[in-house]
Short mmCIF file of C-alpha atoms in Angstrom, two decimals:
data_model
loop_
_atom_site.label_atom_id
_atom_site.label_comp_id
_atom_site.label_asym_id
_atom_site.label_seq_id
_atom_site.Cartn_x
_atom_site.Cartn_y
_atom_site.Cartn_z
CA UNK A 1444 93.60 100.84 4.90
CA UNK A 1445 92.61 100.40 1.26
CA UNK A 1446 89.62 98.90 0.59
CA UNK A 1447 89.11 96.57 -2.49
CA UNK A 1448 86.15 95.36 -4.49
CA UNK A 1449 84.75 93.09 -7.61
CA UNK A 1450 82.94 95.28 -10.17
CA UNK A 1451 81.26 93.54 -13.11
CA UNK A 1452 81.86 95.35 -16.17
CA UNK A 1453 80.53 92.49 -18.63
CA UNK A 1454 77.84 90.34 -18.39
CA UNK A 1455 74.50 89.98 -16.81
CA UNK A 1456 75.26 91.73 -13.60
CA UNK A 1457 77.66 94.43 -14.85
CA UNK A 1458 78.01 96.77 -12.28
CA UNK A 1459 77.70 94.39 -9.48
CA UNK A 1460 79.80 95.00 -7.04
CA UNK A 1461 81.69 92.42 -4.69
CA UNK A 1462 83.97 93.80 -1.22
CA UNK A 1463 86.99 91.09 -1.27
CA UNK A 1464 87.77 90.55 3.06
CA UNK A 1465 91.08 88.84 3.36
CA UNK A 1466 91.22 84.82 3.15
CA UNK A 1467 89.79 82.09 -0.12
CA UNK A 1468 87.13 83.76 -1.91
CA UNK A 1469 85.48 81.39 -4.63
CA UNK A 1470 84.09 81.68 -7.77
CA UNK A 1471 81.74 80.48 -10.36
CA UNK A 1472 78.23 79.66 -11.52
CA UNK A 1473 77.75 77.63 -8.36
CA UNK A 1474 75.20 79.07 -6.23
CA UNK A 1475 77.68 76.87 -3.26
CA UNK A 1476 80.74 79.95 -4.57
CA UNK A 1477 81.06 83.28 -2.65
CA UNK A 1478 80.79 84.54 -5.74
CA UNK A 1479 78.09 82.93 -7.64
CA UNK A 1480 77.14 84.01 -11.48
CA UNK A 1481 73.85 84.20 -13.07
CA UNK A 1482 73.02 80.73 -14.14
CA UNK A 1483 73.17 81.45 -17.78
CA UNK A 1484 76.64 82.45 -17.59
CA UNK A 1485 77.11 79.26 -19.51
CA UNK A 1486 81.08 79.94 -20.23
CA UNK A 1487 81.52 79.85 -16.41
CA UNK A 1488 82.39 76.24 -14.94
CA UNK A 1489 80.81 75.60 -11.50
CA UNK A 1490 84.12 76.00 -10.03
CA UNK A 1491 86.20 78.48 -11.90
CA UNK A 1492 88.00 79.88 -9.43
CA UNK A 1493 89.65 81.29 -6.30
CA UNK A 1494 90.98 84.44 -5.49
CA UNK A 1495 92.97 84.80 -2.53
CA UNK A 1496 93.66 88.07 -0.44
CA UNK A 1497 95.58 88.82 1.67
CA UNK A 1498 97.38 92.36 3.43
CA UNK A 1499 99.81 92.07 1.93
CA UNK A 1500 99.23 90.03 -2.25
CA UNK A 1501 95.78 89.09 -4.92
CA UNK A 1502 95.92 85.92 -5.84
CA UNK A 1503 93.73 84.28 -8.54
CA UNK A 1504 94.55 80.60 -9.62
CA UNK A 1505 92.03 78.65 -12.25
CA UNK A 1506 90.64 75.33 -11.00
CA UNK A 1507 90.82 73.60 -14.31
CA UNK A 1508 88.00 75.44 -15.49
CA UNK A 1509 87.02 74.09 -18.97
CA UNK A 1510 86.81 77.59 -21.39
CA UNK A 1511 89.92 79.05 -18.68
CA UNK A 1512 90.45 82.36 -16.40
CA UNK A 1513 91.38 85.57 -18.32
CA UNK A 1514 93.95 88.71 -16.84
CA UNK A 1515 94.03 91.17 -18.80
CA UNK A 1516 93.13 89.49 -22.19
CA UNK A 1517 96.17 86.73 -21.32
CA UNK A 1518 94.67 83.43 -19.87
CA UNK A 1519 96.46 81.66 -16.49
CA UNK A 1520 97.23 78.97 -14.48
CA UNK A 1521 97.85 81.34 -11.28
CA UNK A 1522 98.73 85.34 -11.45
CA UNK A 1523 99.24 88.21 -9.13
CA UNK A 1524 96.80 90.72 -9.29
CA UNK A 1525 96.80 94.47 -9.07
CA UNK A 1526 94.23 96.98 -8.63
CA UNK A 1527 92.59 97.66 -12.76
CA UNK A 1528 93.13 94.00 -13.80
CA UNK A 1529 90.63 92.77 -15.15
CA UNK A 1530 89.92 88.98 -15.08
CA UNK A 1531 87.55 87.49 -17.38
CA UNK A 1532 85.93 84.19 -16.89
CA UNK A 1533 85.99 82.18 -20.31
CA UNK A 1534 87.48 83.75 -22.98
CA UNK A 1535 83.86 85.49 -24.28
CA UNK A 1536 82.64 85.01 -20.33
CA UNK A 1537 81.56 88.10 -17.93
CA UNK A 1538 84.46 90.27 -16.27
CA UNK A 1539 85.16 91.76 -13.05
CA UNK A 1540 87.55 94.45 -12.28
CA UNK A 1541 89.72 94.99 -9.47
CA UNK A 1542 89.34 98.29 -7.80
CA UNK A 1543 91.03 99.41 -4.67
CA UNK A 1544 89.64 102.39 -3.10
CA UNK A 1545 90.27 104.84 0.13
CA UNK A 1546 86.75 104.71 1.67
CA UNK A 1547 84.14 101.53 1.79
CA UNK A 1548 82.29 101.92 -1.34
CA UNK A 1549 78.46 101.83 -0.53
CA UNK A 1550 76.04 99.12 -2.57
CA UNK A 1551 79.46 96.68 -2.35
CA UNK A 1552 77.82 94.02 -0.01
CA UNK A 1553 80.62 91.52 1.07
CA UNK A 1554 80.23 88.37 -0.62
CA UNK A 1555 77.90 85.88 1.26
CA UNK A 1556 79.39 82.88 3.03
CA UNK A 1557 79.35 79.42 1.27
CA UNK A 1558 77.26 77.55 2.81
CA UNK A 1559 78.24 74.15 4.98
CA UNK A 1560 77.38 70.53 4.13
CA UNK A 1561 73.79 69.44 5.24
CA UNK A 1562 73.08 73.13 4.14
CA UNK A 1563 74.14 74.87 7.09
CA UNK A 1564 76.48 77.17 7.17
CA UNK A 1565 79.71 77.89 9.83
CA UNK A 1566 78.49 79.74 12.06
CA UNK A 1567 75.26 77.49 12.86
CA UNK A 1568 77.38 74.90 13.60
CA UNK A 1569 79.14 76.69 15.84
CA UNK A 1570 76.43 77.94 17.77
CA UNK A 1571 75.42 74.26 18.05
CA UNK A 1572 78.71 73.42 19.29
CA UNK A 1573 78.49 75.44 21.76
CA UNK A 1574 75.62 75.23 24.06
CA UNK A 1575 75.61 74.02 27.38
CA UNK A 1576 76.29 70.42 28.36
CA UNK A 1577 77.28 69.93 24.80
CA UNK A 1578 80.61 69.34 24.91
CA UNK A 1579 80.64 66.67 28.14
CA UNK A 1580 77.71 64.32 26.28
CA UNK A 1581 79.78 64.72 23.08
CA UNK A 1582 82.73 62.84 25.38
CA UNK A 1583 80.84 60.01 26.25
CA UNK A 1584 79.80 61.63 29.75
CA UNK A 1585 83.38 61.25 30.91
CA UNK A 1586 83.76 63.76 33.95
CA UNK A 1587 85.90 66.66 33.91
CA UNK A 1588 88.75 66.05 35.93
CA UNK A 1589 89.51 68.04 39.76
CA UNK A 1590 92.18 70.96 38.03
CA UNK A 1591 96.10 71.00 39.65
CA UNK A 1592 95.97 66.63 39.75
CA UNK A 1593 98.63 64.80 39.67
CA UNK A 1594 98.84 63.61 36.25
CA UNK A 1595 96.03 66.13 34.33
CA UNK A 1596 96.82 66.98 30.95
CA UNK A 1597 96.45 69.90 29.19
CA UNK A 1598 92.86 70.88 28.13
CA UNK A 1599 92.48 71.57 24.57
CA UNK A 1600 92.11 74.93 24.91
CA UNK A 1601 96.16 75.37 26.36
CA UNK A 1602 97.26 72.23 23.93
CA UNK A 1603 98.24 74.59 20.68
CA UNK A 1604 96.78 74.05 17.72
CA UNK A 1605 97.99 71.71 15.11
CA UNK A 1606 99.54 73.63 12.05
CA UNK A 1607 96.32 71.78 10.25
CA UNK A 1608 93.78 73.26 12.52
CA UNK A 1609 95.33 76.51 12.82
CA UNK A 1610 95.03 76.58 8.74
CA UNK A 1611 91.62 75.18 8.72
CA UNK A 1612 90.95 78.27 11.00
CA UNK A 1613 92.20 80.19 8.92
CA UNK A 1614 90.12 78.37 6.25
CA UNK A 1615 86.83 79.68 8.31
CA UNK A 1616 88.29 82.56 9.46
CA UNK A 1617 88.72 83.95 5.55
CA UNK A 1618 92.19 85.08 7.01
CA UNK A 1619 94.41 82.82 4.67
CA UNK A 1620 97.39 84.43 2.85
CA UNK A 1621 98.15 83.21 -1.04
CA UNK A 1622 101.75 82.12 0.86
CA UNK A 1623 99.75 80.09 3.74
CA UNK A 1624 97.38 78.59 0.57
CA UNK A 1625 100.55 78.03 -1.92
CA UNK A 1626 101.73 75.81 1.39
CA UNK A 1627 98.62 74.16 1.77
CA UNK A 1628 98.41 72.73 -1.80
CA UNK A 1629 101.99 71.81 -1.52
CA UNK A 1630 101.03 69.17 1.04
CA UNK A 1631 98.57 66.99 -0.67
CA UNK A 1632 97.31 64.69 2.67
CA UNK A 1633 96.99 68.45 4.92
CA UNK A 1634 94.21 68.53 2.18
CA UNK A 1635 92.68 65.81 2.22
CA UNK A 1636 92.20 65.31 5.96
CA UNK A 1637 90.66 69.41 6.17
CA UNK A 1638 88.70 68.74 3.45
CA UNK A 1639 86.82 65.37 5.88
CA UNK A 1640 87.76 67.00 9.23
CA UNK A 1641 83.74 68.55 8.59
CA UNK A 1642 84.30 71.62 9.81
CA UNK A 1643 84.74 73.61 6.55
CA UNK A 1644 82.18 73.71 4.03
CA UNK A 1645 81.31 71.21 1.52
CA UNK A 1646 81.83 74.07 -1.25
CA UNK A 1647 84.97 75.13 0.71
CA UNK A 1648 86.16 71.45 0.47
CA UNK A 1649 85.50 71.16 -2.44
CA UNK A 1650 87.30 73.37 -3.82
CA UNK A 1651 89.76 72.95 -1.78
CA UNK A 1652 90.22 69.79 -3.57
CA UNK A 1653 90.04 70.69 -6.43
CA UNK A 1654 92.70 74.07 -6.15
CA UNK A 1655 94.66 71.07 -4.99
CA UNK A 1656 94.69 68.78 -7.82
CA UNK A 1657 95.06 71.88 -10.27
CA UNK A 1658 98.23 72.70 -8.80
CA UNK A 1659 98.91 69.27 -8.62
CA UNK A 1660 99.04 68.72 -12.61
CA UNK A 1661 100.19 72.17 -12.74
CA UNK A 1662 103.17 70.96 -11.16
CA UNK A 1663 103.26 67.70 -13.29
CA UNK A 1664 102.21 69.57 -16.73
CA UNK A 1665 106.09 71.81 -15.91
CA UNK A 1666 107.91 68.63 -14.92
CA UNK A 1667 106.64 67.13 -18.36
CA UNK A 1668 107.82 70.18 -19.89
CA UNK A 1669 110.82 70.30 -18.41
CA UNK A 1670 111.57 66.76 -18.85
CA UNK A 1671 110.55 67.35 -22.61
CA UNK A 1672 113.45 70.79 -22.82
CA UNK A 1673 115.98 68.18 -21.71
CA UNK A 1674 115.80 65.65 -24.11
CA UNK A 1675 115.61 67.56 -26.43
CA UNK A 1676 118.16 70.17 -25.10
CA UNK A 1677 120.66 66.56 -24.66
CA UNK A 1678 119.40 65.73 -27.86
CA UNK A 1679 120.90 68.83 -29.51
CA UNK A 1680 123.97 68.02 -27.96
CA UNK A 1681 124.44 65.11 -28.95
CA UNK A 1682 123.79 65.29 -32.12
CA UNK A 1683 125.90 68.40 -32.61
CA UNK A 1684 128.62 66.32 -31.09
CA UNK A 1685 128.03 63.38 -33.37
CA UNK A 1686 127.97 66.09 -36.23
CA UNK A 1687 131.29 68.12 -34.82
CA UNK A 1688 133.23 64.86 -33.49
CA UNK A 1689 132.29 63.57 -37.73
CA UNK A 1690 133.33 67.13 -39.56
CA UNK A 1691 136.63 66.75 -37.34
CA UNK A 1692 137.50 63.56 -39.00
CA UNK A 1693 136.06 64.80 -42.08
CA UNK A 1694 138.95 67.59 -42.03
CA UNK A 1695 141.94 65.21 -40.66
CA UNK A 1696 141.10 63.01 -44.08
CA UNK A 1697 141.27 65.80 -46.52
CA UNK A 1698 144.82 66.20 -44.07
CA UNK A 1699 145.83 63.15 -44.50
CA UNK A 1700 145.16 62.86 -48.36
CA UNK A 1701 147.00 66.01 -48.91
CA UNK A 1702 150.36 64.51 -47.51
CA UNK A 1703 149.35 61.58 -49.71
CA UNK A 1704 149.25 63.25 -52.37
CA UNK A 1705 152.98 65.31 -51.38
CA UNK A 1706 154.11 61.50 -50.88
CA UNK A 1707 153.07 60.26 -54.10
CA UNK A 1708 154.31 63.31 -56.75
CA UNK A 1709 157.83 62.57 -54.98
CA UNK A 1710 157.22 58.86 -55.51
CA UNK A 1711 156.46 59.84 -59.03
CA UNK A 1712 159.08 61.97 -60.11
CA UNK A 1713 161.24 59.71 -58.99
CA UNK A 1714 159.67 56.67 -60.77
CA UNK A 1715 159.91 59.18 -64.36
CA UNK A 1716 163.66 59.74 -63.87
CA UNK A 1717 163.42 56.04 -65.91
CA UNK A 1718 160.37 55.36 -67.16
CA UNK A 1719 161.45 52.55 -69.16
CA UNK A 1720 162.24 50.54 -66.12
CA UNK A 1721 159.76 51.77 -63.52
CA UNK A 1722 156.12 51.79 -66.30
CA UNK A 1723 154.61 48.99 -64.11
CA UNK A 1724 155.22 50.98 -61.33
CA UNK A 1725 154.39 54.58 -62.36
CA UNK A 1726 150.93 53.09 -63.90
CA UNK A 1727 150.31 51.79 -59.79
CA UNK A 1728 151.50 55.29 -58.95
CA UNK A 1729 149.35 57.56 -60.99
CA UNK A 1730 146.17 55.57 -61.06
CA UNK A 1731 146.54 55.82 -56.69
CA UNK A 1732 146.78 59.41 -56.86
CA UNK A 1733 143.97 59.95 -59.48
CA UNK A 1734 141.97 58.07 -56.66
CA UNK A 1735 143.08 59.66 -53.61
CA UNK A 1736 143.12 63.05 -55.48
CA UNK A 1737 140.16 62.45 -55.89
CA UNK A 1738 138.53 61.55 -52.71
CA UNK A 1739 140.29 64.60 -51.85
CA UNK A 1740 138.04 66.96 -54.38
CA UNK A 1741 135.13 64.98 -52.80
CA UNK A 1742 136.38 65.98 -48.77
CA UNK A 1743 136.53 69.72 -49.56
CA UNK A 1744 133.23 70.20 -51.03
CA UNK A 1745 131.77 68.88 -47.75
CA UNK A 1746 134.09 70.94 -45.91
CA UNK A 1747 133.85 75.55 -44.71
CA UNK A 1748 136.82 77.14 -47.01
CA UNK A 1749 138.21 78.32 -43.35
CA UNK A 1750 139.22 74.73 -42.98
CA UNK A 1751 139.90 74.67 -46.57
CA UNK A 1752 142.80 76.60 -45.58
CA UNK A 1753 144.26 74.32 -42.95
CA UNK A 1754 145.23 71.98 -46.15
CA UNK A 1755 147.63 74.73 -47.41
CA UNK A 1756 151.49 74.60 -45.89
CA UNK A 1757 152.18 77.97 -46.69
CA UNK A 1758 150.30 80.79 -48.30
CA UNK A 1759 151.73 81.03 -51.72
CA UNK A 1760 150.42 77.18 -52.72
CA UNK A 1761 146.73 78.13 -51.12
CA UNK A 1762 147.46 81.85 -53.67
CA UNK A 1763 147.51 79.29 -56.36
CA UNK A 1764 145.28 77.47 -55.56
CA UNK A 1765 142.81 80.13 -55.19
CA UNK A 1766 143.71 81.25 -59.05
CA UNK A 1767 143.14 77.82 -60.15
CA UNK A 1768 139.72 77.77 -59.30
CA UNK A 1769 139.32 80.59 -61.24
CA UNK A 1770 140.62 78.49 -64.68
CA UNK A 1771 137.76 75.75 -63.08
CA UNK A 1772 140.21 74.07 -61.91
CA UNK A 1773 138.41 72.85 -58.39
CA UNK A 1774 139.57 68.75 -58.86
CA UNK A 1775 143.26 68.81 -58.54
CA UNK A 1776 146.86 68.62 -56.47
CA UNK A 1777 149.33 71.46 -56.57
CA UNK A 1778 152.41 69.93 -56.99
CA UNK A 1779 155.37 70.88 -54.59
CA UNK A 1780 157.12 71.16 -57.70
CA UNK A 1781 155.32 73.71 -58.67
CA UNK A 1782 154.70 75.79 -55.38
CA UNK A 1783 158.50 75.73 -55.29
CA UNK A 1784 159.27 76.96 -59.25
CA UNK A 1785 156.24 80.14 -58.23
CA UNK A 1786 157.63 80.74 -55.53
CA UNK A 1787 161.20 81.17 -56.59
CA UNK A 1788 159.85 83.17 -59.34
CA UNK A 1789 158.18 85.89 -56.61
CA UNK A 1790 161.54 86.12 -55.91
CA UNK A 1791 163.15 87.49 -59.15
CA UNK A 1792 160.35 89.52 -59.64
CA UNK A 1793 160.17 91.36 -56.41
CA UNK A 1794 164.16 91.43 -55.93
CA UNK A 1795 166.48 91.56 -58.99
CA UNK A 1796 163.40 92.48 -61.88
CA UNK A 1797 161.64 94.77 -59.61
CA UNK A 1798 161.79 98.41 -61.94
CA UNK A 1799 160.65 96.49 -64.72
CA UNK A 1800 157.63 95.06 -62.65
CA UNK A 1801 157.28 98.39 -61.58
CA UNK A 1802 155.90 99.61 -64.96
CA UNK A 1803 154.45 96.64 -65.90
CA UNK A 1804 152.32 97.34 -63.25
CA UNK A 1805 152.06 100.51 -64.91
CA UNK A 1806 151.18 100.22 -68.07
CA UNK A 1807 149.18 96.82 -66.78
CA UNK A 1808 147.20 100.72 -66.18
CA UNK A 1809 146.29 101.63 -69.37
CA UNK A 1810 146.19 98.38 -71.55
CA UNK A 1811 143.53 96.42 -69.16
CA UNK A 1812 139.73 97.61 -69.66
CA UNK A 1813 140.54 96.84 -73.42
CA UNK A 1814 142.16 93.72 -73.40
CA UNK A 1815 139.64 92.57 -70.40
CA UNK A 1816 136.50 94.20 -72.89
CA UNK A 1817 137.73 92.01 -75.91
CA UNK A 1818 137.93 89.25 -73.60
CA UNK A 1819 134.51 89.00 -71.89
CA UNK A 1820 133.22 89.17 -75.72
CA UNK A 1821 135.06 86.11 -76.85
CA UNK A 1822 133.87 84.77 -73.85
CA UNK A 1823 137.43 83.90 -72.40
CA UNK A 1824 138.85 83.96 -68.53
CA UNK A 1825 139.67 87.34 -67.84
CA UNK A 1826 142.92 85.87 -66.66
CA UNK A 1827 144.43 85.41 -70.02
CA UNK A 1828 145.65 89.32 -70.18
CA UNK A 1829 148.38 87.81 -67.46
CA UNK A 1830 149.95 86.15 -70.85
CA UNK A 1831 150.30 89.47 -72.57
CA UNK A 1832 151.78 90.23 -69.41
CA UNK A 1833 154.41 87.79 -69.10
CA UNK A 1834 155.90 88.44 -73.09
CA UNK A 1835 155.19 92.22 -73.28
CA UNK A 1836 154.87 93.69 -70.74
CA UNK A 1837 152.32 95.19 -72.17
CA UNK A 1838 154.42 97.16 -74.13
CA UNK A 1839 153.10 97.28 -77.96
CA UNK A 1840 156.70 97.72 -79.41
CA UNK A 1841 158.19 94.42 -77.67
CA UNK A 1842 160.56 93.31 -80.12
CA UNK A 1843 162.25 89.78 -79.00
CA UNK A 1844 165.66 88.14 -80.38
CA UNK A 1845 163.03 85.42 -82.03
CA UNK A 1846 161.06 88.24 -83.84
CA UNK A 1847 158.54 88.32 -82.66
CA UNK A 1848 156.53 91.42 -81.81
CA UNK A 1849 154.14 93.04 -80.37
CA UNK A 1850 152.18 93.11 -76.94
CA UNK A 1851 150.40 88.74 -77.37
CA UNK A 1852 154.70 88.45 -78.97
CA UNK A 1853 153.08 87.24 -82.65
CA UNK A 1854 155.36 85.68 -84.63
CA UNK A 1855 154.53 86.28 -88.64
CA UNK A 1856 153.61 83.77 -89.49
CA UNK A 1857 150.92 82.97 -87.05
CA UNK A 1858 150.08 86.61 -87.25
CA UNK A 1859 148.82 86.56 -90.80
CA UNK A 1860 146.65 83.18 -89.83
CA UNK A 1861 144.78 85.01 -87.74
CA UNK A 1862 144.00 88.73 -89.49
CA UNK A 1863 146.75 90.80 -89.16
CA UNK A 1864 148.38 92.56 -92.01
CA UNK A 1865 152.33 92.28 -91.47
CA UNK A 1866 153.95 93.86 -93.81
CA UNK A 1867 156.91 96.69 -94.54
CA UNK A 1868 155.64 99.88 -93.76
CA UNK A 1869 152.69 98.08 -91.44
CA UNK A 1870 152.61 95.06 -88.58
CA UNK A 1871 150.25 95.45 -87.37
CA UNK A 1872 151.00 93.50 -84.99
CA UNK A 1873 151.90 96.95 -82.50
CA UNK A 1874 148.07 97.83 -82.72
CA UNK A 1875 147.21 97.00 -79.38
CA UNK A 1876 143.15 96.18 -79.78
CA UNK A 1877 143.60 94.26 -83.45
CA UNK A 1878 146.38 92.25 -81.96
CA UNK A 1879 144.30 90.95 -78.61
CA UNK A 1880 141.84 90.51 -80.62
CA UNK A 1881 143.58 87.90 -83.07
CA UNK A 1882 144.88 87.08 -79.73
CA UNK A 1883 141.39 85.90 -78.08
CA UNK A 1884 140.43 84.41 -81.25
CA UNK A 1885 144.20 82.10 -80.88
CA UNK A 1886 143.57 81.16 -77.43
CA UNK A 1887 139.25 80.28 -78.82
CA UNK A 1888 141.02 77.95 -80.96
CA UNK A 1889 143.61 76.05 -78.68
CA UNK A 1890 140.94 75.59 -75.66
CA UNK A 1891 139.06 73.60 -78.85
CA UNK A 1892 141.73 71.41 -79.49
CA UNK A 1893 142.88 70.89 -76.29
CA UNK A 1894 138.83 71.03 -74.20
CA UNK A 1895 139.07 68.87 -71.19
CA UNK A 1896 140.37 69.15 -68.22
CA UNK A 1897 142.91 72.30 -67.59
CA UNK A 1898 142.08 73.25 -71.60
CA UNK A 1899 143.36 77.04 -70.37
CA UNK A 1900 146.50 75.63 -68.85
CA UNK A 1901 146.71 73.12 -71.64
CA UNK A 1902 145.92 76.52 -73.99
CA UNK A 1903 148.45 78.93 -71.89
CA UNK A 1904 151.31 76.15 -72.37
CA UNK A 1905 150.52 75.89 -76.10
CA UNK A 1906 150.75 79.18 -76.44
CA UNK A 1907 154.45 80.03 -75.16
CA UNK A 1908 155.36 76.19 -77.06
CA UNK A 1909 152.99 76.35 -80.03
CA UNK A 1910 149.92 73.62 -80.48
CA UNK A 1911 152.14 70.75 -82.04
CA UNK A 1912 154.55 70.68 -79.02
CA UNK A 1913 151.48 70.12 -76.09
CA UNK A 1914 150.08 68.08 -78.84
CA UNK A 1915 153.13 65.84 -78.51
CA UNK A 1916 153.37 65.85 -75.63
CA UNK A 1917 150.09 64.26 -75.01
CA UNK A 1918 150.43 61.31 -77.88
CA UNK A 1919 152.66 60.17 -74.38
CA UNK A 1920 149.54 59.94 -72.73
CA UNK A 1921 148.95 55.62 -72.15
CA UNK A 1922 144.88 56.27 -70.98
CA UNK A 1923 144.50 59.85 -72.74
CA UNK A 1924 140.88 59.82 -71.49
CA UNK A 1925 141.89 60.03 -68.06
CA UNK A 1926 145.02 61.18 -68.14
CA UNK A 1927 144.61 64.19 -70.54
CA UNK A 1928 144.45 67.92 -68.64
CA UNK A 1929 148.38 69.57 -68.72
CA UNK A 1930 149.35 68.55 -64.94
CA UNK A 1931 149.78 65.40 -65.95
CA UNK A 1932 152.61 66.44 -68.37
CA UNK A 1933 153.66 68.35 -66.27
CA UNK A 1934 154.74 65.59 -63.01
CA UNK A 1935 155.63 63.34 -65.88
CA UNK A 1936 158.20 65.87 -67.24
CA UNK A 1937 156.59 65.68 -70.96
CA UNK A 1938 157.21 69.60 -71.78
CA UNK A 1939 160.23 71.76 -72.52
CA UNK A 1940 161.77 72.90 -69.31
CA UNK A 1941 160.37 76.67 -70.73
CA UNK A 1942 157.25 76.07 -71.23
CA UNK A 1943 157.26 73.91 -67.74
CA UNK A 1944 158.10 77.46 -66.25
CA UNK A 1945 155.24 78.98 -68.33
CA UNK A 1946 152.59 78.93 -65.55
CA UNK A 1947 154.44 79.45 -62.62
CA UNK A 1948 155.66 82.39 -63.62
CA UNK A 1949 152.25 83.57 -65.47
CA UNK A 1950 150.54 82.49 -61.33
CA UNK A 1951 153.60 85.03 -59.92
CA UNK A 1952 152.61 88.16 -61.65
CA UNK A 1953 148.84 86.87 -60.80
CA UNK A 1954 149.58 86.79 -56.75
CA UNK A 1955 152.33 90.06 -57.38
CA UNK A 1956 148.80 92.27 -59.57
CA UNK A 1957 146.46 90.95 -56.35
CA UNK A 1958 149.24 91.61 -53.40
CA UNK A 1959 151.66 94.61 -54.79
CA UNK A 1960 152.18 96.29 -50.96
CA UNK A 1961 153.17 92.07 -50.21
CA UNK A 1962 155.90 91.86 -52.65
CA UNK A 1963 157.39 95.81 -52.41
CA UNK A 1964 155.68 97.41 -54.91
CA UNK A 1965 153.05 100.65 -54.66
CA UNK A 1966 149.57 99.36 -55.46
CA UNK A 1967 149.36 102.30 -59.47
CA UNK A 1968 147.25 104.76 -58.72
CA UNK A 1969 145.99 105.36 -62.63
CA UNK A 1970 146.33 104.46 -65.62
CA UNK A 1971 149.64 106.40 -66.66
CA UNK A 1972 151.17 107.21 -70.04
CA UNK A 1973 152.16 103.98 -72.78
CA UNK A 1974 156.18 103.77 -72.91
CA UNK A 1975 157.88 103.49 -77.14
CA UNK A 1976 160.82 103.78 -76.56
CA UNK A 1977 164.03 101.23 -77.05
CA UNK A 1978 164.48 101.47 -73.65
CA UNK A 1979 160.70 99.57 -72.46
CA UNK A 1980 161.41 96.94 -75.30
CA UNK A 1981 165.11 96.28 -73.40
CA UNK A 1982 162.85 95.93 -70.73
CA UNK A 1983 160.48 92.47 -71.94
CA UNK A 1984 164.35 90.91 -73.66
CA UNK A 1985 165.68 91.46 -69.68
CA UNK A 1986 162.55 89.73 -68.25
CA UNK A 1987 162.40 86.80 -71.54
CA UNK A 1988 164.13 83.48 -70.51
CA UNK A 1989 165.95 82.69 -74.32
CA UNK A 1990 163.64 84.61 -76.46
CA UNK A 1991 162.43 81.68 -78.21
CA UNK A 1992 158.13 81.23 -78.83
CA UNK A 1993 158.27 79.29 -81.64
CA UNK A 1994 154.48 80.95 -83.21
#
């Protein structure tokens, strides 16, 4: 059987050992404790802790001490001890170490039993109670009944001990196990009963009551902590449930606004068939359309991108929305007619004009770095490079039936206005870099003229139709301070058919370039040779609608 000892490793009695018997051992500064520290150990409370030892385990329980009980540096309320553990009484107070030995160690007397009430210990009280005749006198002279008489009740020795008595006997004999003590401390009435009976010493009774109160306080604190945790969890659940519900309502509101804008688009198109007769109706529809559009832009700003995808009926509409974001178009609604026209051009480019578009993709790899560098130098969006793809398929020698020439399809007058030499033997419209710089200056002027909402979109439309035609279209707007943008004149049909088709064609090219495999094209592996023969120029003639560009 192993022997256990408490060895002082820090304090005024360093080196002293106490053997640890089975049962409860009280520890504190009071002389009534089983293990009593010297009075100078001020960090130790009068009744600091109890150690319970049974054949199976050893437990320590703090008795609400002022400075706390520590096991291996960690403050504990109760904890199972193992050989080698260091127990501290106060953060800077004395320390004891639990030692296990197969043999009894010298110099380790058993702890002195705590004195009983009135200065008598438990053993003295027992001897006094066993004096001859004492038990009879304590029963007020009652005579013992003859053995075997009818109706005799069993003698006290024959009665089975009560649970309280059994626990009391184990405490007196120091055989109470940690399980016994835990079961006892849960029953407040039994603890108070044991303390009042007077069999336990005053110190044992006081320690037992303190341990019970400490256990109840710990349990109460645990209930408080658990209650607070549950309340916090419920509050979080309610909060996030509310936020989820509000967020869902916000997404639903966005979907409702998107459907309403589609309906307004159709109603505006119908009323615009006879604008003079429906002037008041058009004004009301446009006002309601703008209010719904403004609210939709606000909703989109408050929801996640993955939920914004729900607002689009198909992937083409979603891709158009993404492209518009690059032009700074954040408060807009893509008309259903625009989506239809983009899908139409995607079908044409990926089927009937597949060969021509394939060659444009190859040429793009050659000229794109230069074009992007020039546009970046002019602080223009890189997406304007798609105008060159639409105008000429990146062919520097392309020539239209109307006389427009070069990669950017300049007419002679416009080319000369922007510094290009157009003479009998020299035509700088066919110079890729010079014509690109001239186009960048032209775009800067157009954006300056049509600055404001949709300025890039208006500039591209003006590049196709000429700035005068766009100016005439803008003059038709009744409220130019509110509606001076591309989308308004597009919805109202103020542009020529070719110009109305220009932006959808640019979008179709952008979508193909960024998703070539989706539309049956191979992604270009690198830069290839530039075509300069008549076949390349014919690609552009086939690609154009009617060859009229007006610049």
